mmCIF file of C-alpha atoms in Angstrom:
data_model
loop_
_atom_site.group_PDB
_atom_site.id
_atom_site.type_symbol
_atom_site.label_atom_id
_atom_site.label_comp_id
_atom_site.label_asym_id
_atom_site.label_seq_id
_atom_site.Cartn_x
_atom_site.Cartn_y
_atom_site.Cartn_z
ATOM 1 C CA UNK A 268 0.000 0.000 0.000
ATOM 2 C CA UNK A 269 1.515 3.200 -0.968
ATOM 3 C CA UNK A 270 0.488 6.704 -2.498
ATOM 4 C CA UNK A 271 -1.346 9.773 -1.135
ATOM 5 C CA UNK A 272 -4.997 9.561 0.751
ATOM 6 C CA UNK A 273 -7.278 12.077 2.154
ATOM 7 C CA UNK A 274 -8.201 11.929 5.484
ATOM 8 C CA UNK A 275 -10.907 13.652 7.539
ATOM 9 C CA UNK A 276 -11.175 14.611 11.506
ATOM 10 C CA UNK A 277 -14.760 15.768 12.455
ATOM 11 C CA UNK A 278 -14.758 17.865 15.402
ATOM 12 C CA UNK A 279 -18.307 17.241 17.233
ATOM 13 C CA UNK A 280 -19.930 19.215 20.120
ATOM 14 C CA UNK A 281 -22.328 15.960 20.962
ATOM 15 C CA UNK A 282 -25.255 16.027 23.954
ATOM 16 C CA UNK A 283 -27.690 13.933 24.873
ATOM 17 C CA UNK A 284 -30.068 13.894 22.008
ATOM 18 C CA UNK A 285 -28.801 11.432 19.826
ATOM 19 C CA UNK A 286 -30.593 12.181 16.424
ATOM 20 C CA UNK A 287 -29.316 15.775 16.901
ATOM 21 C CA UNK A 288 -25.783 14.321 16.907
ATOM 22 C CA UNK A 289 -26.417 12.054 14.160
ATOM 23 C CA UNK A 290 -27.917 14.344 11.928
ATOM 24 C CA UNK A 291 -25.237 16.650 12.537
ATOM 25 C CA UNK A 292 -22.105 14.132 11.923
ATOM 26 C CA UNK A 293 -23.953 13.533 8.832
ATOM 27 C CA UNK A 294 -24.051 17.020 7.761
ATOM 28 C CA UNK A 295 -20.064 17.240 8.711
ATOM 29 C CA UNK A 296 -18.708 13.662 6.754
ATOM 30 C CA UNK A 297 -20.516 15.430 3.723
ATOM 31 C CA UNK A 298 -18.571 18.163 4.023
ATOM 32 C CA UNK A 299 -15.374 16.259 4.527
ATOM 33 C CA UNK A 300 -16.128 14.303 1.544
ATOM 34 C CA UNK A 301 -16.921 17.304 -0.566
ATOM 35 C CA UNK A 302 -13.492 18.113 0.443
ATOM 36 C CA UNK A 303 -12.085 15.134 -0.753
ATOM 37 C CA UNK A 304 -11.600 13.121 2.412
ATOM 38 C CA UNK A 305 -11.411 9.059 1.673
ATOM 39 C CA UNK A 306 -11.264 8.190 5.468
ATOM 40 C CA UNK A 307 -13.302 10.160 7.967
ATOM 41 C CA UNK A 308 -12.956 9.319 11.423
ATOM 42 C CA UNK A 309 -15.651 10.770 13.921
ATOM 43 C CA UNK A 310 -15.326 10.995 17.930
ATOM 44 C CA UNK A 311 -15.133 9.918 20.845
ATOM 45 C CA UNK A 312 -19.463 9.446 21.933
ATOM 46 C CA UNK A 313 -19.944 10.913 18.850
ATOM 47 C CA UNK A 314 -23.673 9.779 18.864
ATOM 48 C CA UNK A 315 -24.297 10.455 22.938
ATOM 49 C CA UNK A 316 -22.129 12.403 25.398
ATOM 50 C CA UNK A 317 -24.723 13.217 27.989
ATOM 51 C CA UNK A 318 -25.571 11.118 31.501
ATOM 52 C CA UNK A 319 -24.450 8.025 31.761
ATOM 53 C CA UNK A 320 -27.638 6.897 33.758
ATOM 54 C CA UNK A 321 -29.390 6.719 29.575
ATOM 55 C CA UNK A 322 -26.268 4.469 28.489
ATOM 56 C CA UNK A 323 -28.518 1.238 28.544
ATOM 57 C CA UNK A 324 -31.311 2.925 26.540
ATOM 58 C CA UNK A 325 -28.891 4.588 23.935
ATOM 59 C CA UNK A 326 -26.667 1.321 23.543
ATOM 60 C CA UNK A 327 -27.627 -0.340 20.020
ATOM 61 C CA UNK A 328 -26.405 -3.483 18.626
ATOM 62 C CA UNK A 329 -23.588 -3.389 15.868
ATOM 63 C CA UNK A 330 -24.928 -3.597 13.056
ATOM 64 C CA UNK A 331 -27.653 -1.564 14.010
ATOM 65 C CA UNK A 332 -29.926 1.936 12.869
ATOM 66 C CA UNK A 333 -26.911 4.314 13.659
ATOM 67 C CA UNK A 334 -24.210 2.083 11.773
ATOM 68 C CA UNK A 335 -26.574 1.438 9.110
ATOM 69 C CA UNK A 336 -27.472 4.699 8.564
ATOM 70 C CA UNK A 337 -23.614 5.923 8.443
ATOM 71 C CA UNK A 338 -23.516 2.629 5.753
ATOM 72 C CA UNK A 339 -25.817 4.465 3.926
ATOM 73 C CA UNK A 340 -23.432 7.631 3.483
ATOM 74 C CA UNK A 341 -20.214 5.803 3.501
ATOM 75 C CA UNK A 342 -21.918 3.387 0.248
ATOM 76 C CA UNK A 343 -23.345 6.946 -1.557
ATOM 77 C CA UNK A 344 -20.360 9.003 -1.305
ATOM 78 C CA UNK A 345 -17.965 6.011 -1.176
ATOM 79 C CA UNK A 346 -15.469 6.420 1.685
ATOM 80 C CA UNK A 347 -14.789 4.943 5.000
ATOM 81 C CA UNK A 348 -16.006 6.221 7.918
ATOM 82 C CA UNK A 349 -14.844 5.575 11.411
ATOM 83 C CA UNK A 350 -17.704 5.771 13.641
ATOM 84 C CA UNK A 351 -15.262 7.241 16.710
ATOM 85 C CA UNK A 352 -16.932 5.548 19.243
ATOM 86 C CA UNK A 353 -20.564 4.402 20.964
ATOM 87 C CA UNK A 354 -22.511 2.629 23.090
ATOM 88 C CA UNK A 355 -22.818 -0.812 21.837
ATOM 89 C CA UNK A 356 -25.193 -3.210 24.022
ATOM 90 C CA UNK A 357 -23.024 -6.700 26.264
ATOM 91 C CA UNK A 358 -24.427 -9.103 28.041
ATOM 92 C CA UNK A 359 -24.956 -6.909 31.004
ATOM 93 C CA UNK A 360 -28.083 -5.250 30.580
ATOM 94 C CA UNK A 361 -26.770 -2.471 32.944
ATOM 95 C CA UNK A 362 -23.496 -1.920 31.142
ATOM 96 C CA UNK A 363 -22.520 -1.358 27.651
ATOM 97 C CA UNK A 364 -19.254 -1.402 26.020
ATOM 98 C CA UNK A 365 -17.229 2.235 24.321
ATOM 99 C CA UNK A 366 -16.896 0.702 20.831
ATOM 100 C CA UNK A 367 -14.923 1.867 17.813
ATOM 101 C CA UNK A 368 -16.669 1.366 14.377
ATOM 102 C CA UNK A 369 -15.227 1.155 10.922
ATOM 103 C CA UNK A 370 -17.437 1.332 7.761
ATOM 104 C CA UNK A 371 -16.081 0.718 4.549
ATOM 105 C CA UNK A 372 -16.950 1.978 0.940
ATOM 106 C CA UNK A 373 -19.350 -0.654 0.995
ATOM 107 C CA UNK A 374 -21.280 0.234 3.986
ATOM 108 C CA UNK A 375 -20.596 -2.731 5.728
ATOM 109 C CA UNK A 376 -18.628 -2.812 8.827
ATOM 110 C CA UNK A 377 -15.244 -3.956 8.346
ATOM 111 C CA UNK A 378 -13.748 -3.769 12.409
ATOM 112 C CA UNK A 379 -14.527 -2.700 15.616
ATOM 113 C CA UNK A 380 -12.583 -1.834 18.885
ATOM 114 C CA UNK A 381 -13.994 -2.447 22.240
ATOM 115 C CA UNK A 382 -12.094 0.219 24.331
ATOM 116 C CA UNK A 383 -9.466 -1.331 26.784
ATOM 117 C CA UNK A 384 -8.953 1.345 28.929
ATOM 118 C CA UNK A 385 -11.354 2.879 31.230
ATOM 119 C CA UNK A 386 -11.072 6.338 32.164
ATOM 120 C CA UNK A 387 -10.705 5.854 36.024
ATOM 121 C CA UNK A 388 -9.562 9.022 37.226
ATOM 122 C CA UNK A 389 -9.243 10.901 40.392
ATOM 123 C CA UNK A 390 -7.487 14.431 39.878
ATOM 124 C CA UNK A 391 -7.679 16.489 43.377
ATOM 125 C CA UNK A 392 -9.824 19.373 43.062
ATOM 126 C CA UNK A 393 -10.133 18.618 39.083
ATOM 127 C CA UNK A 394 -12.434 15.463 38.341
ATOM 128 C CA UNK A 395 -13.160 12.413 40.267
ATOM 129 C CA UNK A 396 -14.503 9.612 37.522
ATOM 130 C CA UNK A 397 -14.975 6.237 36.917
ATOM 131 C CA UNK A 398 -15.976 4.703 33.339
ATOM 132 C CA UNK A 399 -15.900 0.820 34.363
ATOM 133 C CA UNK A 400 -18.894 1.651 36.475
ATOM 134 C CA UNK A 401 -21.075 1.551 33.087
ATOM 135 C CA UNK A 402 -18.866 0.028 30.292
ATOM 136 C CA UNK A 403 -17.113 -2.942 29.957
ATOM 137 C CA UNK A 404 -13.422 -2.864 29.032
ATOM 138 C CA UNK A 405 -12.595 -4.564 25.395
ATOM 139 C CA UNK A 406 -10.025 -7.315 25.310
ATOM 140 C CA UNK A 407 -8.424 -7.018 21.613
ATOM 141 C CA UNK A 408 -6.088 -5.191 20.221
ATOM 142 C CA UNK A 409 -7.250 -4.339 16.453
ATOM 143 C CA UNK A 410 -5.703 -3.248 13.149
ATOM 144 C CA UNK A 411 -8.180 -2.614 10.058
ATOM 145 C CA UNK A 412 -6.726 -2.995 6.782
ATOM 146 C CA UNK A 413 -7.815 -0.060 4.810
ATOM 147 C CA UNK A 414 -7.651 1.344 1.132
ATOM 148 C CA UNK A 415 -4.196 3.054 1.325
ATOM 149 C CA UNK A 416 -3.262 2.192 4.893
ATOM 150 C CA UNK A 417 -3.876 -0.006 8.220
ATOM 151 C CA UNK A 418 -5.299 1.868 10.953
ATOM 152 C CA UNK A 419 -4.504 1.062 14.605
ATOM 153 C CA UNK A 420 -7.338 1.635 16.589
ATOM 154 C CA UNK A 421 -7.658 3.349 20.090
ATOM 155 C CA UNK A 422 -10.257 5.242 22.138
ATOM 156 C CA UNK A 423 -9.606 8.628 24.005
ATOM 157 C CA UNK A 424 -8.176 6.895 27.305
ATOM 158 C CA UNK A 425 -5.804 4.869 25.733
ATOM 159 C CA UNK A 426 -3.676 7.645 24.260
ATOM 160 C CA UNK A 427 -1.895 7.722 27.809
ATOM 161 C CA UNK A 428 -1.135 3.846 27.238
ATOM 162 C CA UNK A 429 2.305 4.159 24.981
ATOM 163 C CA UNK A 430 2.208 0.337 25.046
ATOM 164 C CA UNK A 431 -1.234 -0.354 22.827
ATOM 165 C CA UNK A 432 0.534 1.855 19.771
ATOM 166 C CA UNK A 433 3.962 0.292 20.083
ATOM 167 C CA UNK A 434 1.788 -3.066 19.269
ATOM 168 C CA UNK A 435 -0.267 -1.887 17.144
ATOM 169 C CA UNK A 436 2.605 -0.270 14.942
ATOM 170 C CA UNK A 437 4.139 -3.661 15.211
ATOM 171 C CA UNK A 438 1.817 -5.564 13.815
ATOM 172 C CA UNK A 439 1.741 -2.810 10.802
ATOM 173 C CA UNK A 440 -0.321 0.223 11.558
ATOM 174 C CA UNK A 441 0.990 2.766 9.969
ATOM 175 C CA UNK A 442 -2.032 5.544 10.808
ATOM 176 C CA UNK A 443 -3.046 5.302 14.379
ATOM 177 C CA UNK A 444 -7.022 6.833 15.413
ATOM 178 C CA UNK A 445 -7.481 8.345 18.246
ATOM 179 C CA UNK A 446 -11.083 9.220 18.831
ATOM 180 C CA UNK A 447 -11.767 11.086 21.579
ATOM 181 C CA UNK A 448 -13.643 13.145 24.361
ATOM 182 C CA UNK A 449 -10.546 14.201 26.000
ATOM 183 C CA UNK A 450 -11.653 15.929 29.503
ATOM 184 C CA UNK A 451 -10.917 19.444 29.764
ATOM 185 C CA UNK A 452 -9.050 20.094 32.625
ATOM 186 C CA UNK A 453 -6.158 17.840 31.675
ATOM 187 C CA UNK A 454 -6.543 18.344 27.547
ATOM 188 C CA UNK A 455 -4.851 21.361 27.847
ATOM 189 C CA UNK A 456 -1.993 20.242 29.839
ATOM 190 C CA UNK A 457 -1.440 16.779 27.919
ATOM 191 C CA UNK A 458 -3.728 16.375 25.098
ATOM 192 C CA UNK A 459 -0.989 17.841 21.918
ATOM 193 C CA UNK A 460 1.858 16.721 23.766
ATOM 194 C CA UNK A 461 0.139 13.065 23.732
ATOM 195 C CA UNK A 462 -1.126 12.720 20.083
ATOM 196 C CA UNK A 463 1.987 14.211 18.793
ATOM 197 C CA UNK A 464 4.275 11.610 20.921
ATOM 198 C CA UNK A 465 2.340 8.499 19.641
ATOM 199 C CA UNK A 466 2.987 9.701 16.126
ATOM 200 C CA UNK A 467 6.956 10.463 17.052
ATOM 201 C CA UNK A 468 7.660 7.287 19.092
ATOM 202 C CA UNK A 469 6.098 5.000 16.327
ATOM 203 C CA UNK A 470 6.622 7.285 13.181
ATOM 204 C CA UNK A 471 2.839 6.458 12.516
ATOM 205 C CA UNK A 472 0.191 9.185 11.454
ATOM 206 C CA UNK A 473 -2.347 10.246 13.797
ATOM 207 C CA UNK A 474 -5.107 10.918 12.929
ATOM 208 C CA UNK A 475 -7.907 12.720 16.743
ATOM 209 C CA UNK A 476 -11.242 13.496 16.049
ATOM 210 C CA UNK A 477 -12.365 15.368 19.236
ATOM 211 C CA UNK A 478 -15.172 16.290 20.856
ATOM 212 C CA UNK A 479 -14.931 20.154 21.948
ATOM 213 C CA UNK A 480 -17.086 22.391 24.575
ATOM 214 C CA UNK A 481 -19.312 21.861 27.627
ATOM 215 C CA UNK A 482 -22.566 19.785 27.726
ATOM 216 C CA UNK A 483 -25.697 21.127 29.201
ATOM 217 C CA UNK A 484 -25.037 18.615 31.721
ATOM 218 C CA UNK A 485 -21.683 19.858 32.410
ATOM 219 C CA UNK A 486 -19.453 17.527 30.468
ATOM 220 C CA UNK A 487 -16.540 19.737 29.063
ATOM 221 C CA UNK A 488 -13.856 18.619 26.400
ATOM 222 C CA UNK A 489 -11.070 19.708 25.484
ATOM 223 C CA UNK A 490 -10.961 19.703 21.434
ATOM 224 C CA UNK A 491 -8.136 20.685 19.675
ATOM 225 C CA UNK A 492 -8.532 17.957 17.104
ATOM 226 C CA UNK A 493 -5.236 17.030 15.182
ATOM 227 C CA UNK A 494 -3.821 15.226 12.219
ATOM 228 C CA UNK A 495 -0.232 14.966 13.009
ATOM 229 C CA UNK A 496 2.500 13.523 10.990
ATOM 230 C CA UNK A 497 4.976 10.275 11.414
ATOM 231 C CA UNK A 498 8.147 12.650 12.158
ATOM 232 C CA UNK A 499 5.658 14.541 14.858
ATOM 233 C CA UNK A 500 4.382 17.630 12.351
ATOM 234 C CA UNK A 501 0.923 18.868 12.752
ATOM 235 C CA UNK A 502 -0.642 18.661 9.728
ATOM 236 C CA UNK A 503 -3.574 20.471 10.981
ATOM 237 C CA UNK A 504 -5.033 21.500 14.322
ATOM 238 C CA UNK A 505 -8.481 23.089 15.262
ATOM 239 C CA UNK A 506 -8.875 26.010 16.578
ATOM 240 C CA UNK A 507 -12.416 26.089 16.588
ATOM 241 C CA UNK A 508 -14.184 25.926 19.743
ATOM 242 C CA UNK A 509 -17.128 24.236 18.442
ATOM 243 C CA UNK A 510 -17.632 21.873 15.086
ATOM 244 C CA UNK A 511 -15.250 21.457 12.869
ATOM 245 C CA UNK A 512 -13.599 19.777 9.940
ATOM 246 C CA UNK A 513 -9.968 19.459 9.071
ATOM 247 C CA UNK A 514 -8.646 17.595 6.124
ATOM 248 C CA UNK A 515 -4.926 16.564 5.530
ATOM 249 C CA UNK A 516 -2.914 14.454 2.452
ATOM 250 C CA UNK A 517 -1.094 11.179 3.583
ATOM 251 C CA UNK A 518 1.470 8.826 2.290
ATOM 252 C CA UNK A 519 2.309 5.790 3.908
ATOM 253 C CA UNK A 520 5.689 6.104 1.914
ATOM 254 C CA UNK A 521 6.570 8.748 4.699
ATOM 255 C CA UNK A 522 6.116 6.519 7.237
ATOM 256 C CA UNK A 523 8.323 4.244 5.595
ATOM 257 C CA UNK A 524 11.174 6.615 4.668
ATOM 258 C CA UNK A 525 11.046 7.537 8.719
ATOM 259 C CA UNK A 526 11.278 4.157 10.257
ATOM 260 C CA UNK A 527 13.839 3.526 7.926
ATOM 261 C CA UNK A 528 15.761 6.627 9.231
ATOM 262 C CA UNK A 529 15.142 5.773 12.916
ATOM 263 C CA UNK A 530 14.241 2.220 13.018
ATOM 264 C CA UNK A 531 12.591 1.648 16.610
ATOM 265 C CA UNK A 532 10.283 -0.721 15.775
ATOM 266 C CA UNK A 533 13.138 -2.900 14.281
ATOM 267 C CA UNK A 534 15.781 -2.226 17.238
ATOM 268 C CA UNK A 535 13.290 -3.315 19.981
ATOM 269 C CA UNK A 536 14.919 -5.734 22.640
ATOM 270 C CA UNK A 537 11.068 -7.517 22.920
ATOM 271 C CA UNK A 538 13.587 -10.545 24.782
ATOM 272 C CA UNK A 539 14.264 -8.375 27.455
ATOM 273 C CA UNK A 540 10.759 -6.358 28.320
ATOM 274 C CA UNK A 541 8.805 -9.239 30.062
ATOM 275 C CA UNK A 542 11.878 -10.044 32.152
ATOM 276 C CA UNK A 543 11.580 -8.865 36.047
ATOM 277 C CA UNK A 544 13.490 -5.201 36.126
ATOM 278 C CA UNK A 545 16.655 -5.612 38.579
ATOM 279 C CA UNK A 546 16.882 -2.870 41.276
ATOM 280 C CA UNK A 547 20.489 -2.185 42.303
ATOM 281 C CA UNK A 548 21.681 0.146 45.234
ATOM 282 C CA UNK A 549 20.269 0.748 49.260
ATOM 283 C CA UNK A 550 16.943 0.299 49.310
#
């Protein structure tokens, strides 16, 4: 796979009323693939960011009317279109799992991602939250071979978990999504710094679709969706405090001429990292 693709991050301000949300995605992919966009990721909750006591009545099954109706779009305009995350319905009628959708040029789904990490946080005098106490954590890692690239996938959380990417770039991603509703308070502190070390450390594209503002209920994100390069260049960053689109060229060549300059994934010692660390010294 080789040659330049378009690629699309939506910027959503989501709530709680999901056809709202849809429609408004909608109106946003069209745009990106006006723009020429082949691959248009979406974020984090993109169809629901509101209370999580509604997660059980939002959840749908995948397949189901959201993914089919983004099938619909992604079949008319033919592109992919990553479906950032939502609530998909488990077996636990009171919890759901944070799932990842991809949607080919066919409208079928092609992969999904259950999110692995929960976003169990306690930040003194910030944000006290706990996401296992409604979804389910995923168990798979997952790469999606695409038209022009494979795409590790990842959910919000997991950007703080350098370990998921290294594997994922291992086992040949060479564009890495990072959907997101990245909280606020700690967004502006971590979020660029993040997204552009995942791309550095694995000389991968990134590609963040973000949510941006502050719910009626109070939920406020952070934004600032990116599309950063495999040498650690943004590409393009929002500025916009509410909706947006942005739209960047990619070549997987690049990300081979830069792991060929700086091969880390090839000078791993993957003998030595399960081994028990020795600690030397007074303790």
């Amino acid at each position: 796979m080789s040659g330049a693709i378009t690629v699309a991050a939506v910027q959503l301000s989501s709530g709680s009323d999901v056809k709202r949300n849809v429609d408004g995605a909608i109106e946003l992919i069209q745009e990106a693939a006006d723009r020429g966009a082949a691959y248009i990721q979406l974020p984090e909750y993109f169809n629901y960011l509101g209370p999580a006591k509604r997660y059980p009545q939002v959840a749908e099954a995948i397949p189901g009317p959201t993914t089919i109706r983004l099938g619909e779009i992604a079949a008319s305009r033919h592109v992919t279109i990553h479906a950032g995350s939502m609530l998909e319905r488990s077996a636990d009628e009171t919890k759901c799992f944070n799932t990842s959708v991809i949607i080919g040029p066919t409208g079928e789904v092609v992969a999904r991602y259950r999110k692995i990490h929960l976003f169990d946080i306690d930040v003194p005098g910030a944000s006290t939250l706990r996401e296992s106490d409604d979804i389910v954590p995923g168990e798979r890692m997952v790469v999606a071979d695409l038209d022009g690239f494979r795409l590790g996938l990842s959910v919000c959380f997991d950007l703080r978990f350098a370990e998921l990417y290294r594997a994922l770039a291992v086992n040949g991603a060479t564009v890495l999504a990072i959907p997101s509703a990245f909280n606020a308070v700690t967004g502006s502190a971590h979020w660029e710094v993040l997204v552009r070390a995942r791309a550095i450390e694995n000389h991968a594209y990134v590609v963040a679709a973000a949510q941006v503002g502050r719910t009626a209920e109070g939920i406020a994100t952070h934004g600032h969706s990116m599309i950063v390069g495999p040498w650690g260049d943004v590409l393009v960053e929002s500025e916009q405090s509410g909706p947006d689109v942005l739209v960047a060229s990619i070549d997987v060549d690049e990300v081979r001429r830069r792991r060929s300059q700086i091969a880390v994934l090839e000078l791993r010692r993957a003998d030595l990292y399960d081994r028990d660390v020795e600690v030397e010294g007074e303790t």
